[in-house]
PDB file of N, CA and C in Angstrom:
ATOM      1  N   VAL R   8       3.760   4.007  10.933  1.00  0.00           N
ATOM      2  CA  VAL R   8       2.251   4.758  10.626  1.00  0.00           C
ATOM      3  C   VAL R   8       1.213   3.758  10.426  1.00  0.00           C
ATOM      4  N   SER R   9       0.180   3.620  11.083  1.00  0.00           N
ATOM      5  CA  SER R   9      -1.153   2.326  10.396  1.00  0.00           C
ATOM      6  C   SER R   9      -2.140   3.411  10.088  1.00  0.00           C
ATOM      7  N   ALA R  10      -2.486   3.816   8.786  1.00  0.00           N
ATOM      8  CA  ALA R  10      -3.549   4.484   9.074  1.00  0.00           C
ATOM      9  C   ALA R  10      -4.235   4.283   7.338  1.00  0.00           C
ATOM     10  N   GLY R  11      -5.185   4.824   6.899  1.00  0.00           N
ATOM     11  CA  GLY R  11      -5.751   4.747   5.760  1.00  0.00           C
ATOM     12  C   GLY R  11      -7.082   3.903   5.524  1.00  0.00           C
ATOM     13  N   ILE R  12      -7.473   4.014   4.342  1.00  0.00           N
ATOM     14  CA  ILE R  12      -8.750   3.674   4.028  1.00  0.00           C
ATOM     15  C   ILE R  12      -8.380   3.617   2.435  1.00  0.00           C
ATOM     16  N   TRP R  13      -8.568   2.210   1.597  1.00  0.00           N
ATOM     17  CA  TRP R  13      -7.740   2.150   0.422  1.00  0.00           C
ATOM     18  C   TRP R  13      -8.859   2.155  -0.687  1.00  0.00           C
ATOM     19  N   PRO R  14      -9.044   2.550  -1.878  1.00  0.00           N
ATOM     20  CA  PRO R  14      -8.184   3.616  -2.181  1.00  0.00           C
ATOM     21  C   PRO R  14      -8.090   4.837  -1.443  1.00  0.00           C
ATOM     22  N   GLY R  15      -7.433   5.489  -1.720  1.00  0.00           N
ATOM     23  CA  GLY R  15      -7.901   7.336  -1.774  1.00  0.00           C
ATOM     24  C   GLY R  15      -7.536   7.653  -0.327  1.00  0.00           C
ATOM     25  N   SER R  16      -7.785   7.793   0.610  1.00  0.00           N
ATOM     26  CA  SER R  16      -7.273   8.369   1.615  1.00  0.00           C
ATOM     27  C   SER R  16      -6.350   8.000   2.347  1.00  0.00           C
ATOM     28  N   SER R  17      -5.656   6.675   2.301  1.00  0.00           N
ATOM     29  CA  SER R  17      -4.126   6.261   2.579  1.00  0.00           C
ATOM     30  C   SER R  17      -3.225   7.510   1.998  1.00  0.00           C
ATOM     31  N   ALA R  18      -3.401   7.677   0.820  1.00  0.00           N
ATOM     32  CA  ALA R  18      -2.309   8.609  -0.028  1.00  0.00           C
ATOM     33  C   ALA R  18      -2.399   9.795   0.847  1.00  0.00           C
ATOM     34  N   LEU R  19      -3.683  10.264   1.267  1.00  0.00           N
ATOM     35  CA  LEU R  19      -3.645  11.461   2.126  1.00  0.00           C
ATOM     36  C   LEU R  19      -2.974  11.678   2.751  1.00  0.00           C
ATOM     37  N   PHE R  20      -2.797  10.595   3.621  1.00  0.00           N
ATOM     38  CA  PHE R  20      -2.671  10.660   5.129  1.00  0.00           C
ATOM     39  C   PHE R  20      -0.827  10.154   5.131  1.00  0.00           C
ATOM     40  N   ALA R  21      -0.767   9.633   3.700  1.00  0.00           N
ATOM     41  CA  ALA R  21       1.184   9.277   3.533  1.00  0.00           C
ATOM     42  C   ALA R  21       1.308  10.973   3.593  1.00  0.00           C
ATOM     43  N   THR R  22       0.783  12.042   2.769  1.00  0.00           N
ATOM     44  CA  THR R  22       1.401  12.986   2.379  1.00  0.00           C
ATOM     45  C   THR R  22       1.142  14.287   3.811  1.00  0.00           C
ATOM     46  N   LEU R  23       0.353  13.586   4.835  1.00  0.00           N
ATOM     47  CA  LEU R  23       0.208  14.653   5.799  1.00  0.00           C
ATOM     48  C   LEU R  23       1.232  13.868   6.551  1.00  0.00           C
ATOM     49  N   CYS R  24       1.679  12.866   6.788  1.00  0.00           N
ATOM     50  CA  CYS R  24       2.590  12.274   7.636  1.00  0.00           C
ATOM     51  C   CYS R  24       4.156  12.970   7.073  1.00  0.00           C
ATOM     52  N   VAL R  25       4.359  12.974   5.781  1.00  0.00           N
ATOM     53  CA  VAL R  25       5.350  13.216   5.190  1.00  0.00           C
ATOM     54  C   VAL R  25       5.667  15.017   5.309  1.00  0.00           C
ATOM     55  N   ASP R  26       4.472  15.620   5.309  1.00  0.00           N
ATOM     56  CA  ASP R  26       4.449  17.113   5.599  1.00  0.00           C
ATOM     57  C   ASP R  26       4.999  17.342   7.108  1.00  0.00           C
ATOM     58  N   LYS R  27       4.594  16.805   8.168  1.00  0.00           N
ATOM     59  CA  LYS R  27       5.058  16.815   9.081  1.00  0.00           C
ATOM     60  C   LYS R  27       6.121  16.607   9.735  1.00  0.00           C
ATOM     61  N   LEU R  28       6.282  15.382   9.166  1.00  0.00           N
ATOM     62  CA  LEU R  28       8.261  15.449   9.346  1.00  0.00           C
ATOM     63  C   LEU R  28       8.600  16.147   9.013  1.00  0.00           C
ATOM     64  N   ARG R  29       8.993  16.991   7.566  1.00  0.00           N
ATOM     65  CA  ARG R  29       9.594  17.728   7.040  1.00  0.00           C
ATOM     66  C   ARG R  29       9.578  18.829   8.243  1.00  0.00           C
ATOM     67  N   ALA R  30       8.146  19.155   8.615  1.00  0.00           N
ATOM     68  CA  ALA R  30       8.133  20.423   9.537  1.00  0.00           C
ATOM     69  C   ALA R  30       9.642  20.533  10.668  1.00  0.00           C
ATOM     70  N   ARG R  31       9.618  19.350  10.913  1.00  0.00           N
ATOM     71  CA  ARG R  31      10.331  18.964  11.998  1.00  0.00           C
ATOM     72  C   ARG R  31      11.954  18.932  11.468  1.00  0.00           C
ATOM     73  N   GLY R  32      12.318  18.911  10.136  1.00  0.00           N
ATOM     74  CA  GLY R  32      13.817  18.691   9.628  1.00  0.00           C
ATOM     75  C   GLY R  32      13.840  17.610   9.016  1.00  0.00           C
ATOM     76  N   VAL R  33      12.983  16.440   8.925  1.00  0.00           N
ATOM     77  CA  VAL R  33      13.441  15.274   8.963  1.00  0.00           C
ATOM     78  C   VAL R  33      12.590  14.683   7.681  1.00  0.00           C
ATOM     79  N   GLU R  34      13.181  14.435   6.492  1.00  0.00           N
ATOM     80  CA  GLU R  34      12.931  13.858   5.418  1.00  0.00           C
ATOM     81  C   GLU R  34      12.724  12.262   5.153  1.00  0.00           C
ATOM     82  N   ALA R  35      11.161  12.134   4.762  1.00  0.00           N
ATOM     83  CA  ALA R  35      11.241  10.437   4.891  1.00  0.00           C
ATOM     84  C   ALA R  35      12.184   9.796   3.593  1.00  0.00           C
ATOM     85  N   GLU R  36      12.794   8.802   3.772  1.00  0.00           N
ATOM     86  CA  GLU R  36      13.393   8.088   2.748  1.00  0.00           C
ATOM     87  C   GLU R  36      12.805   6.864   1.987  1.00  0.00           C
ATOM     88  N   GLU R  37      11.578   6.614   2.877  1.00  0.00           N
ATOM     89  CA  GLU R  37      10.764   6.017   1.664  1.00  0.00           C
ATOM     90  C   GLU R  37       9.076   5.612   2.492  1.00  0.00           C
ATOM     91  N   ILE R  38       8.056   5.569   1.690  1.00  0.00           N
ATOM     92  CA  ILE R  38       6.637   5.735   2.096  1.00  0.00           C
ATOM     93  C   ILE R  38       6.075   3.744   1.557  1.00  0.00           C
ATOM     94  N   GLU R  39       5.764   3.293   2.666  1.00  0.00           N
ATOM     95  CA  GLU R  39       5.731   1.455   2.302  1.00  0.00           C
ATOM     96  C   GLU R  39       4.079   1.747   2.853  1.00  0.00           C
ATOM     97  N   MET R  40       3.548   1.272   1.674  1.00  0.00           N
ATOM     98  CA  MET R  40       1.819   0.793   2.024  1.00  0.00           C
ATOM     99  C   MET R  40       1.381  -0.531   2.010  1.00  0.00           C
ATOM    100  N   SER R  41       0.749  -0.905   3.438  1.00  0.00           N
ATOM    101  CA  SER R  41       0.424  -2.250   2.970  1.00  0.00           C
ATOM    102  C   SER R  41      -1.031  -2.533   3.373  1.00  0.00           C
ATOM    103  N   PHE R  42      -1.712  -3.292   2.966  1.00  0.00           N
ATOM    104  CA  PHE R  42      -3.128  -2.906   2.960  1.00  0.00           C
ATOM    105  C   PHE R  42      -3.670  -4.417   3.471  1.00  0.00           C
ATOM    106  N   PHE R  43      -4.592  -5.056   4.566  1.00  0.00           N
ATOM    107  CA  PHE R  43      -5.166  -5.881   4.939  1.00  0.00           C
ATOM    108  C   PHE R  43      -6.898  -5.601   5.459  1.00  0.00           C
ATOM    109  N   THR R  44      -7.384  -6.273   4.293  1.00  0.00           N
ATOM    110  CA  THR R  44      -8.908  -6.182   4.609  1.00  0.00           C
ATOM    111  C   THR R  44      -9.926  -7.079   4.846  1.00  0.00           C
ATOM    112  N   ALA R  45     -10.203  -6.952   6.327  1.00  0.00           N
ATOM    113  CA  ALA R  45     -10.653  -7.985   7.712  1.00  0.00           C
ATOM    114  C   ALA R  45     -12.098  -8.035   7.281  1.00  0.00           C
ATOM    115  N   GLY R  46     -12.849  -7.495   6.600  1.00  0.00           N
ATOM    116  CA  GLY R  46     -14.071  -6.957   6.416  1.00  0.00           C
ATOM    117  C   GLY R  46     -14.557  -6.751   5.263  1.00  0.00           C
ATOM    118  N   THR R  47     -15.301  -6.882   4.656  1.00  0.00           N
ATOM    119  CA  THR R  47     -15.938  -5.696   3.634  1.00  0.00           C
ATOM    120  C   THR R  47     -17.158  -4.842   3.874  1.00  0.00           C
ATOM    121  N   GLY R  48     -17.171  -4.800   4.473  1.00  0.00           N
ATOM    122  CA  GLY R  48     -18.624  -4.187   4.681  1.00  0.00           C
ATOM    123  C   GLY R  48     -20.005  -3.923   3.832  1.00  0.00           C
ATOM    124  N   ASN R  49     -20.013  -5.135   3.205  1.00  0.00           N
ATOM    125  CA  ASN R  49     -20.955  -5.496   2.216  1.00  0.00           C
ATOM    126  C   ASN R  49     -20.666  -4.775   0.954  1.00  0.00           C
ATOM    127  N   ALA R  50     -19.346  -4.821   1.251  1.00  0.00           N
ATOM    128  CA  ALA R  50     -18.617  -4.342  -0.816  1.00  0.00           C
ATOM    129  C   ALA R  50     -17.916  -5.366  -1.557  1.00  0.00           C
ATOM    130  N   GLY R  51     -17.989  -6.820  -0.702  1.00  0.00           N
ATOM    131  CA  GLY R  51     -17.505  -7.983  -0.998  1.00  0.00           C
ATOM    132  C   GLY R  51     -16.971  -8.010  -2.570  1.00  0.00           C
ATOM    133  N   ALA R  52     -17.944  -7.819  -3.065  1.00  0.00           N
ATOM    134  CA  ALA R  52     -17.968  -7.950  -4.746  1.00  0.00           C
ATOM    135  C   ALA R  52     -17.120  -6.744  -5.318  1.00  0.00           C
ATOM    136  N   THR R  53     -17.610  -5.573  -4.577  1.00  0.00           N
ATOM    137  CA  THR R  53     -16.720  -4.576  -5.512  1.00  0.00           C
ATOM    138  C   THR R  53     -14.957  -4.747  -5.088  1.00  0.00           C
ATOM    139  N   ILE R  54     -15.084  -5.199  -3.877  1.00  0.00           N
ATOM    140  CA  ILE R  54     -13.214  -5.144  -3.484  1.00  0.00           C
ATOM    141  C   ILE R  54     -12.765  -6.588  -4.388  1.00  0.00           C
ATOM    142  N   VAL R  55     -13.382  -7.723  -4.762  1.00  0.00           N
ATOM    143  CA  VAL R  55     -12.801  -8.831  -5.429  1.00  0.00           C
ATOM    144  C   VAL R  55     -12.247  -8.268  -6.892  1.00  0.00           C
ATOM    145  N   ALA R  56     -13.920  -7.664  -7.672  1.00  0.00           N
ATOM    146  CA  ALA R  56     -13.968  -6.851  -8.784  1.00  0.00           C
ATOM    147  C   ALA R  56     -12.779  -5.802  -8.933  1.00  0.00           C
ATOM    148  N   ALA R  57     -12.315  -5.181  -8.006  1.00  0.00           N
ATOM    149  CA  ALA R  57     -11.442  -4.017  -7.852  1.00  0.00           C
ATOM    150  C   ALA R  57     -10.232  -4.745  -8.138  1.00  0.00           C
ATOM    151  N   THR R  58      -9.806  -6.217  -6.958  1.00  0.00           N
ATOM    152  CA  THR R  58      -8.923  -6.993  -7.425  1.00  0.00           C
ATOM    153  C   THR R  58      -8.289  -7.638  -8.377  1.00  0.00           C
ATOM    154  N   PHE R  59      -9.207  -7.880  -8.602  1.00  0.00           N
ATOM    155  CA  PHE R  59      -8.994  -8.268 -10.327  1.00  0.00           C
ATOM    156  C   PHE R  59      -8.564  -7.350 -11.623  1.00  0.00           C
ATOM    157  N   LEU R  60      -9.219  -6.298 -11.280  1.00  0.00           N
ATOM    158  CA  LEU R  60      -8.720  -5.176 -12.074  1.00  0.00           C
ATOM    159  C   LEU R  60      -7.359  -5.056 -12.088  1.00  0.00           C
ATOM    160  N   LEU R  61      -6.883  -4.827 -10.661  1.00  0.00           N
ATOM    161  CA  LEU R  61      -5.326  -4.593 -10.556  1.00  0.00           C
ATOM    162  C   LEU R  61      -4.565  -5.376 -10.610  1.00  0.00           C
ATOM    163  N   LEU R  62      -5.169  -7.297 -10.557  1.00  0.00           N
ATOM    164  CA  LEU R  62      -4.213  -7.948 -11.126  1.00  0.00           C
ATOM    165  C   LEU R  62      -3.586  -7.936 -12.602  1.00  0.00           C
ATOM    166  N   VAL R  63      -3.972  -7.474 -13.057  1.00  0.00           N
ATOM    167  CA  VAL R  63      -3.837  -6.902 -14.779  1.00  0.00           C
ATOM    168  C   VAL R  63      -2.863  -5.952 -14.997  1.00  0.00           C
ATOM    169  N   GLU R  64      -2.852  -5.009 -14.135  1.00  0.00           N
ATOM    170  CA  GLU R  64      -1.752  -3.786 -14.173  1.00  0.00           C
ATOM    171  C   GLU R  64      -0.319  -3.923 -13.670  1.00  0.00           C
ATOM    172  N   ALA R  65       0.867  -3.478 -13.871  1.00  0.00           N
ATOM    173  CA  ALA R  65       1.906  -3.348 -13.384  1.00  0.00           C
ATOM    174  C   ALA R  65       1.902  -2.463 -12.207  1.00  0.00           C
ATOM    175  N   ALA R  66       2.797  -3.058 -11.535  1.00  0.00           N
ATOM    176  CA  ALA R  66       2.759  -2.525  -9.941  1.00  0.00           C
ATOM    177  C   ALA R  66       3.888  -1.235 -10.608  1.00  0.00           C
ATOM    178  N   LEU R  67       3.560   0.297  -9.789  1.00  0.00           N
ATOM    179  CA  LEU R  67       4.105   1.208 -10.156  1.00  0.00           C
ATOM    180  C   LEU R  67       4.879   1.478  -8.778  1.00  0.00           C
ATOM    181  N   VAL R  68       6.141   1.189  -8.981  1.00  0.00           N
ATOM    182  CA  VAL R  68       6.881   1.547  -7.403  1.00  0.00           C
ATOM    183  C   VAL R  68       7.957   1.919  -7.608  1.00  0.00           C
ATOM    184  N   TYR R  69       8.831   2.847  -6.752  1.00  0.00           N
ATOM    185  CA  TYR R  69       9.804   3.908  -7.059  1.00  0.00           C
ATOM    186  C   TYR R  69      10.759   3.542  -6.513  1.00  0.00           C
ATOM    187  N   SER R  70      11.988   3.257  -7.039  1.00  0.00           N
ATOM    188  CA  SER R  70      13.552   2.846  -6.473  1.00  0.00           C
ATOM    189  C   SER R  70      14.369   3.614  -6.577  1.00  0.00           C
ATOM    190  N   GLU R  71      14.952   4.799  -5.785  1.00  0.00           N
ATOM    191  CA  GLU R  71      16.008   5.517  -5.459  1.00  0.00           C
ATOM    192  C   GLU R  71      15.364   6.612  -6.427  1.00  0.00           C
ATOM    193  N   GLY R  72      13.999   6.902  -6.063  1.00  0.00           N
ATOM    194  CA  GLY R  72      13.228   8.257  -6.604  1.00  0.00           C
ATOM    195  C   GLY R  72      13.194   8.202  -8.178  1.00  0.00           C
ATOM    196  N   SER R  73      13.568   6.997  -8.761  1.00  0.00           N
ATOM    197  CA  SER R  73      12.782   6.603 -10.177  1.00  0.00           C
ATOM    198  C   SER R  73      11.886   5.800 -10.218  1.00  0.00           C
ATOM    199  N   PRO R  74      10.739   5.386 -11.215  1.00  0.00           N
ATOM    200  CA  PRO R  74       9.518   5.098 -11.144  1.00  0.00           C
ATOM    201  C   PRO R  74       9.994   3.663 -12.030  1.00  0.00           C
ATOM    202  N   ARG R  75       9.320   2.958 -11.511  1.00  0.00           N
ATOM    203  CA  ARG R  75       9.854   1.014 -12.217  1.00  0.00           C
ATOM    204  C   ARG R  75       8.259   0.253 -11.921  1.00  0.00           C
ATOM    205  N   GLU R  76       8.012  -0.578 -13.184  1.00  0.00           N
ATOM    206  CA  GLU R  76       6.865  -1.187 -13.194  1.00  0.00           C
ATOM    207  C   GLU R  76       7.224  -2.328 -13.127  1.00  0.00           C
ATOM    208  N   VAL R  77       6.679  -3.111 -11.684  1.00  0.00           N
ATOM    209  CA  VAL R  77       7.081  -4.449 -11.710  1.00  0.00           C
ATOM    210  C   VAL R  77       6.245  -5.816 -11.775  1.00  0.00           C
ATOM    211  N   ALA R  78       5.551  -6.884 -12.156  1.00  0.00           N
ATOM    212  CA  ALA R  78       4.980  -7.489 -12.334  1.00  0.00           C
ATOM    213  C   ALA R  78       3.821  -7.512 -11.361  1.00  0.00           C
ATOM    214  N   PRO R  79       2.644  -7.672 -11.365  1.00  0.00           N
ATOM    215  CA  PRO R  79       1.600  -7.574 -10.011  1.00  0.00           C
ATOM    216  C   PRO R  79       1.476  -8.466  -9.376  1.00  0.00           C
ATOM    217  N   TRP R  80       1.289  -8.967  -8.032  1.00  0.00           N
ATOM    218  CA  TRP R  80       1.068  -9.759  -7.155  1.00  0.00           C
ATOM    219  C   TRP R  80       2.442 -10.643  -6.870  1.00  0.00           C
ATOM    220  N   SER R  81       3.388  -9.846  -6.936  1.00  0.00           N
ATOM    221  CA  SER R  81       5.034  -9.856  -7.039  1.00  0.00           C
ATOM    222  C   SER R  81       5.693  -9.923  -5.563  1.00  0.00           C
ATOM    223  N   SER R  82       6.782 -10.009  -5.384  1.00  0.00           N
ATOM    224  CA  SER R  82       7.412  -9.873  -4.184  1.00  0.00           C
ATOM    225  C   SER R  82       6.566 -10.503  -2.980  1.00  0.00           C
ATOM    226  N   PRO R  83       6.492 -11.390  -2.758  1.00  0.00           N
ATOM    227  CA  PRO R  83       5.209 -11.500  -1.203  1.00  0.00           C
ATOM    228  C   PRO R  83       6.419 -11.160   0.037  1.00  0.00           C
ATOM    229  N   ARG R  84       5.739 -11.095   0.983  1.00  0.00           N
ATOM    230  CA  ARG R  84       6.558 -10.494   2.521  1.00  0.00           C
ATOM    231  C   ARG R  84       5.867  -9.972   3.355  1.00  0.00           C
ATOM    232  N   VAL R  85       6.081 -10.669   4.345  1.00  0.00           N
ATOM    233  CA  VAL R  85       5.092 -10.841   5.629  1.00  0.00           C
ATOM    234  C   VAL R  85       5.385  -9.240   6.571  1.00  0.00           C
ATOM    235  N   ILE R  86       3.822  -8.986   6.620  1.00  0.00           N
ATOM    236  CA  ILE R  86       3.555  -7.642   7.487  1.00  0.00           C
ATOM    237  C   ILE R  86       3.351  -7.381   8.284  1.00  0.00           C
ATOM    238  N   ASP R  87       3.284  -6.982   9.894  1.00  0.00           N
ATOM    239  CA  ASP R  87       2.455  -7.544  10.950  1.00  0.00           C
ATOM    240  C   ASP R  87       1.757  -5.992  11.266  1.00  0.00           C
ATOM    241  N   PHE R  88       0.730  -6.373  10.886  1.00  0.00           N
ATOM    242  CA  PHE R  88      -0.663  -5.730  11.241  1.00  0.00           C
ATOM    243  C   PHE R  88      -0.669  -5.252  12.603  1.00  0.00           C
ATOM    244  N   GLY R  89      -0.287  -5.615  13.661  1.00  0.00           N
ATOM    245  CA  GLY R  89      -0.325  -5.289  14.965  1.00  0.00           C
ATOM    246  C   GLY R  89      -1.405  -5.750  15.786  1.00  0.00           C
ATOM    247  N   GLU R  90      -1.784  -5.891  16.773  1.00  0.00           N
ATOM    248  CA  GLU R  90      -2.718  -6.803  17.763  1.00  0.00           C
ATOM    249  C   GLU R  90      -3.976  -6.690  16.862  1.00  0.00           C
ATOM    250  N   GLY R  91      -4.254  -7.961  16.991  1.00  0.00           N
ATOM    251  CA  GLY R  91      -5.770  -8.487  16.556  1.00  0.00           C
ATOM    252  C   GLY R  91      -5.921  -8.742  14.966  1.00  0.00           C
ATOM    253  N   VAL R  92      -4.911  -8.571  14.283  1.00  0.00           N
ATOM    254  CA  VAL R  92      -4.644  -8.727  12.659  1.00  0.00           C
ATOM    255  C   VAL R  92      -3.400  -9.493  12.774  1.00  0.00           C
ATOM    256  N   GLY R  93      -2.011  -9.108  13.083  1.00  0.00           N
ATOM    257  CA  GLY R  93      -1.029 -10.435  13.402  1.00  0.00           C
ATOM    258  C   GLY R  93      -0.570  -9.887  11.844  1.00  0.00           C
ATOM    259  N   GLU R  94       0.252 -10.963  11.999  1.00  0.00           N
ATOM    260  CA  GLU R  94       1.562 -10.995  10.515  1.00  0.00           C
ATOM    261  C   GLU R  94       0.511 -11.601   9.769  1.00  0.00           C
ATOM    262  N   ARG R  95       0.721 -10.877   8.374  1.00  0.00           N
ATOM    263  CA  ARG R  95       0.018 -11.468   6.877  1.00  0.00           C
ATOM    264  C   ARG R  95       1.007 -11.246   5.809  1.00  0.00           C
ATOM    265  N   ARG R  96       1.054 -12.248   4.788  1.00  0.00           N
ATOM    266  CA  ARG R  96       1.640 -12.089   3.643  1.00  0.00           C
ATOM    267  C   ARG R  96       0.832 -11.612   2.794  1.00  0.00           C
ATOM    268  N   VAL R  97       1.895  -9.990   2.103  1.00  0.00           N
ATOM    269  CA  VAL R  97       1.360  -9.520   1.192  1.00  0.00           C
ATOM    270  C   VAL R  97       2.123  -9.615  -0.159  1.00  0.00           C
ATOM    271  N   ARG R  98       1.401  -8.643  -1.097  1.00  0.00           N
ATOM    272  CA  ARG R  98       2.049  -8.857  -2.371  1.00  0.00           C
ATOM    273  C   ARG R  98       1.735  -7.326  -3.190  1.00  0.00           C
ATOM    274  N   LEU R  99       2.940  -7.466  -4.166  1.00  0.00           N
ATOM    275  CA  LEU R  99       2.431  -6.274  -4.815  1.00  0.00           C
ATOM    276  C   LEU R  99       1.001  -5.910  -5.613  1.00  0.00           C
ATOM    277  N   LEU R 100       0.669  -4.717  -5.392  1.00  0.00           N
ATOM    278  CA  LEU R 100      -0.467  -4.808  -6.589  1.00  0.00           C
ATOM    279  C   LEU R 100      -0.543  -3.015  -6.798  1.00  0.00           C
ATOM    280  N   ASP R 101      -0.800  -2.445  -7.889  1.00  0.00           N
ATOM    281  CA  ASP R 101      -0.621  -1.045  -7.941  1.00  0.00           C
ATOM    282  C   ASP R 101      -1.574  -0.532  -7.448  1.00  0.00           C
ATOM    283  N   ASN R 102      -1.108   0.785  -6.641  1.00  0.00           N
ATOM    284  CA  ASN R 102      -1.944   1.546  -5.802  1.00  0.00           C
ATOM    285  C   ASN R 102      -3.161   2.525  -6.741  1.00  0.00           C
ATOM    286  N   PRO R 103      -3.875   2.459  -6.970  1.00  0.00           N
ATOM    287  CA  PRO R 103      -4.949   3.466  -7.721  1.00  0.00           C
ATOM    288  C   PRO R 103      -4.421   5.464  -6.931  1.00  0.00           C
ATOM    289  N   ASP R 104      -4.323   5.147  -5.465  1.00  0.00           N
ATOM    290  CA  ASP R 104      -3.824   6.745  -5.283  1.00  0.00           C
ATOM    291  C   ASP R 104      -2.958   7.499  -5.828  1.00  0.00           C
TER     292      ASP R 104
END
């Protein structure tokens, strides 16, 4: 699923998707959120400031249903964001949602 506005709406979209799956008798095994900022809409300074704040906070992840904190800006991997964006390297940051 590709949707969301970071931060805020992405968690609502994820919840909606899980609810729709449950209505069909399917349980989500994991939810993975990856974000790519293609433009700032004149909010560049805000995005940079928010990113620097997230770089000093441990990233909260859940593994097998249990919460765990990991170092920010860790676990790099490549995500395909589809046509027009393509593959981009992403790293863990805490998601304030």
